[in-house]
Short mmCIF file of C-alpha atoms in Angstrom, two decimals:
data_model
loop_
_atom_site.label_atom_id
_atom_site.label_comp_id
_atom_site.label_asym_id
_atom_site.label_seq_id
_atom_site.Cartn_x
_atom_site.Cartn_y
_atom_site.Cartn_z
CA UNK A 1 71.82 94.71 80.65
CA UNK A 2 70.05 98.17 81.46
CA UNK A 3 72.83 98.75 84.17
CA UNK A 4 76.02 97.71 81.21
CA UNK A 5 73.58 100.16 78.81
CA UNK A 6 73.67 103.01 81.81
CA UNK A 7 77.68 102.47 82.44
CA UNK A 8 78.57 102.77 79.07
CA UNK A 9 76.37 105.80 78.63
CA UNK A 10 77.83 107.59 81.50
CA UNK A 11 81.12 106.76 80.92
CA UNK A 12 80.22 108.52 77.77
CA UNK A 13 79.05 111.31 78.58
CA UNK A 14 82.05 111.99 80.94
CA UNK A 15 84.62 111.28 78.37
CA UNK A 16 82.91 113.94 75.47
CA UNK A 17 82.49 116.32 78.81
CA UNK A 18 86.62 115.57 78.94
CA UNK A 19 87.99 116.04 75.81
CA UNK A 20 85.24 119.36 75.26
CA UNK A 21 87.11 120.67 78.36
CA UNK A 22 90.60 119.93 77.22
CA UNK A 23 90.24 121.81 74.13
CA UNK A 24 89.03 124.37 75.96
CA UNK A 25 92.01 124.24 77.73
CA UNK A 26 93.74 124.13 74.52
CA UNK A 27 91.91 126.51 72.10
CA UNK A 28 92.96 129.19 75.37
CA UNK A 29 96.21 128.23 75.66
CA UNK A 30 96.95 128.60 71.85
CA UNK A 31 95.28 132.39 72.25
CA UNK A 32 97.55 133.57 74.88
CA UNK A 33 100.70 132.55 72.50
CA UNK A 34 99.20 133.94 69.88
CA UNK A 35 98.67 137.06 71.91
CA UNK A 36 101.98 136.95 73.08
CA UNK A 37 103.49 136.32 69.84
CA UNK A 38 101.46 139.94 68.77
CA UNK A 39 103.57 141.40 71.80
CA UNK A 40 107.06 139.91 70.01
CA UNK A 41 106.04 141.79 66.46
CA UNK A 42 106.11 145.20 68.24
CA UNK A 43 108.66 144.27 70.96
CA UNK A 44 111.42 143.18 67.61
CA UNK A 45 110.15 146.32 66.13
CA UNK A 46 110.71 149.00 69.12
CA UNK A 47 114.36 146.92 69.76
CA UNK A 48 115.36 147.48 66.53
CA UNK A 49 114.38 151.22 66.51
CA UNK A 50 115.70 152.01 70.24
CA UNK A 51 119.54 151.92 68.69
CA UNK A 52 119.08 154.47 66.17
CA UNK A 53 117.76 156.96 68.92
CA UNK A 54 120.54 156.37 71.51
CA UNK A 55 122.80 156.85 68.12
CA UNK A 56 121.08 159.82 67.62
CA UNK A 57 120.28 161.40 70.93
CA UNK A 58 124.22 160.44 72.24
CA UNK A 59 125.32 162.60 69.14
CA UNK A 60 123.16 165.75 71.60
CA UNK A 61 124.04 164.27 74.52
CA UNK A 62 127.44 162.87 75.12
CA UNK A 63 127.28 162.99 79.09
CA UNK A 64 123.96 161.14 79.24
CA UNK A 65 126.17 158.22 79.21
CA UNK A 66 124.93 155.79 82.18
CA UNK A 67 121.50 156.59 80.75
CA UNK A 68 122.29 156.03 76.83
CA UNK A 69 124.11 153.18 78.19
CA UNK A 70 121.13 151.82 80.53
CA UNK A 71 118.47 151.83 77.21
CA UNK A 72 121.14 149.18 75.47
CA UNK A 73 121.61 147.34 78.77
CA UNK A 74 117.97 146.59 79.12
CA UNK A 75 117.45 145.94 75.35
CA UNK A 76 119.97 143.45 74.94
CA UNK A 77 118.74 141.39 78.53
CA UNK A 78 114.96 141.61 76.78
CA UNK A 79 116.23 140.46 73.48
CA UNK A 80 117.83 137.86 75.50
CA UNK A 81 115.46 136.60 77.81
CA UNK A 82 115.00 132.72 79.15
CA UNK A 83 111.42 133.31 79.41
CA UNK A 84 107.68 135.30 79.74
CA UNK A 85 108.47 136.29 82.67
CA UNK A 86 112.12 137.37 82.68
CA UNK A 87 111.24 139.12 79.49
CA UNK A 88 108.07 140.47 80.80
CA UNK A 89 110.64 142.40 84.00
CA UNK A 90 113.41 142.67 81.48
CA UNK A 91 110.91 145.40 79.42
CA UNK A 92 109.30 146.39 82.23
CA UNK A 93 113.36 148.69 83.21
CA UNK A 94 113.75 149.09 79.13
CA UNK A 95 110.35 151.27 79.55
CA UNK A 96 111.48 153.13 82.55
CA UNK A 97 114.76 153.25 80.81
CA UNK A 98 113.27 154.88 77.98
CA UNK A 99 111.13 157.25 79.70
CA UNK A 100 114.46 158.58 81.27
CA UNK A 101 115.99 158.93 78.09
CA UNK A 102 112.96 160.90 76.59
CA UNK A 103 113.00 162.95 79.68
CA UNK A 104 116.58 163.95 79.25
CA UNK A 105 116.17 165.32 75.76
CA UNK A 106 113.71 167.90 77.10
CA UNK A 107 117.03 169.35 77.91
CA UNK A 108 118.46 170.01 74.60
CA UNK A 109 116.16 171.35 72.06
CA UNK A 110 118.59 171.34 69.42
CA UNK A 111 117.76 167.66 69.35
CA UNK A 112 114.29 168.05 70.45
CA UNK A 113 114.82 170.31 66.83
CA UNK A 114 116.76 167.09 65.32
CA UNK A 115 113.51 165.98 62.08
CA UNK A 116 115.52 162.25 62.49
CA UNK A 117 115.00 162.59 66.38
CA UNK A 118 111.37 163.83 65.85
CA UNK A 119 110.37 161.39 63.40
CA UNK A 120 111.64 158.34 65.78
CA UNK A 121 110.34 159.71 68.33
CA UNK A 122 107.14 159.74 66.41
CA UNK A 123 107.41 156.10 65.83
CA UNK A 124 108.58 154.67 69.32
CA UNK A 125 105.22 157.07 70.79
CA UNK A 126 102.67 155.06 68.20
CA UNK A 127 104.91 151.32 68.77
CA UNK A 128 104.03 152.06 72.87
CA UNK A 129 100.68 152.71 71.53
CA UNK A 130 100.17 149.55 69.52
CA UNK A 131 102.18 147.44 72.16
CA UNK A 132 99.47 148.98 74.85
CA UNK A 133 97.03 147.35 73.06
CA UNK A 134 98.54 144.36 72.35
CA UNK A 135 99.24 143.92 76.15
CA UNK A 136 95.44 144.19 76.73
CA UNK A 137 94.80 141.89 74.67
CA UNK A 138 97.42 139.49 76.01
CA UNK A 139 96.37 139.89 79.30
CA UNK A 140 92.56 139.28 78.65
CA UNK A 141 93.69 136.03 76.40
CA UNK A 142 95.64 134.97 79.88
CA UNK A 143 92.29 135.59 82.18
CA UNK A 144 90.52 134.10 80.31
CA UNK A 145 93.48 131.05 80.58
CA UNK A 146 94.29 131.23 83.93
CA UNK A 147 89.86 131.76 84.45
CA UNK A 148 89.60 128.15 83.10
CA UNK A 149 92.54 126.45 84.36
CA UNK A 150 91.29 127.49 87.72
CA UNK A 151 87.56 127.10 87.97
CA UNK A 152 86.09 123.68 89.29
CA UNK A 153 85.57 121.32 87.10
CA UNK A 154 87.58 122.30 84.20
CA UNK A 155 90.85 122.66 86.82
CA UNK A 156 90.49 118.79 87.53
CA UNK A 157 91.76 118.45 83.71
CA UNK A 158 94.10 121.08 83.44
CA UNK A 159 96.07 119.32 86.42
CA UNK A 160 95.49 116.26 84.39
CA UNK A 161 97.62 117.69 81.69
CA UNK A 162 99.32 119.93 83.45
CA UNK A 163 98.10 123.64 81.68
CA UNK A 164 100.07 125.94 83.12
CA UNK A 165 98.62 129.45 84.09
CA UNK A 166 99.72 132.53 82.63
CA UNK A 167 101.57 135.56 83.08
CA UNK A 168 100.38 138.39 83.44
CA UNK A 169 101.85 141.94 81.27
CA UNK A 170 101.20 144.58 83.99
CA UNK A 171 103.06 147.99 83.86
CA UNK A 172 105.69 148.33 86.45
CA UNK A 173 105.16 149.85 90.23
CA UNK A 174 106.81 152.21 89.77
CA UNK A 175 104.75 153.75 86.71
CA UNK A 176 101.72 152.92 88.92
CA UNK A 177 102.49 155.79 91.53
CA UNK A 178 100.99 159.14 90.26
CA UNK A 179 103.22 161.68 89.58
CA UNK A 180 103.30 164.42 91.93
CA UNK A 181 102.57 167.62 90.51
CA UNK A 182 103.01 171.48 92.46
CA UNK A 183 102.59 174.64 91.45
#
C-alpha cells in the first residue's frame, strides 16, 4: 500500500512537472509570435510608405531605374514571403536597397529640398527606429524560447510535443562590416 502511494506521488510530481514545463513552452512560443506580430505591424507601415518614396524619387532621379526596381522587387518579395526565415532574408535585401536609394538621393539637391520627400524620409527613419526596437524585443523572446527548448530537462517535453526553435532577425552580413572612412 505504501509503495502504491509513493509510486502515485512520484507520478503526480512528474505529471505536474510536465504540465508546468509544457505551459512554459507554450508561453514562450506565444511571446515569440506576439513579438513577430509587432514587427509585422511596422513592416506593413514600411511597405505602405515605400511606393510613395519610390514615386517621389522617380520624378527626380529617373535614370536610377535599377535601384528603384530593386526596392520594389524586394518589397514585393518580402510581402509575399512564405515563412519567417524567407521574410527575414527579403527584409535584409530591402534594407540594403533602401540604403542605396537614400544614398542616391544625396546627389539630387532638388529632391533633398522637396518637402514631400523630406516628410517621407522622416517617416521612414522613424519606422526604422521602431522596427529596430521591435526586432530587439522579438530576438529576446526567441532567445528565451530557444533556451527553454534546448535546456535540460525541458528539452524532453519540447521534443515530445514538437516545439521548434525560433529564427533570429539579425542584421544583414553586409551591414556588419564597418564602413571605411578616409580623409
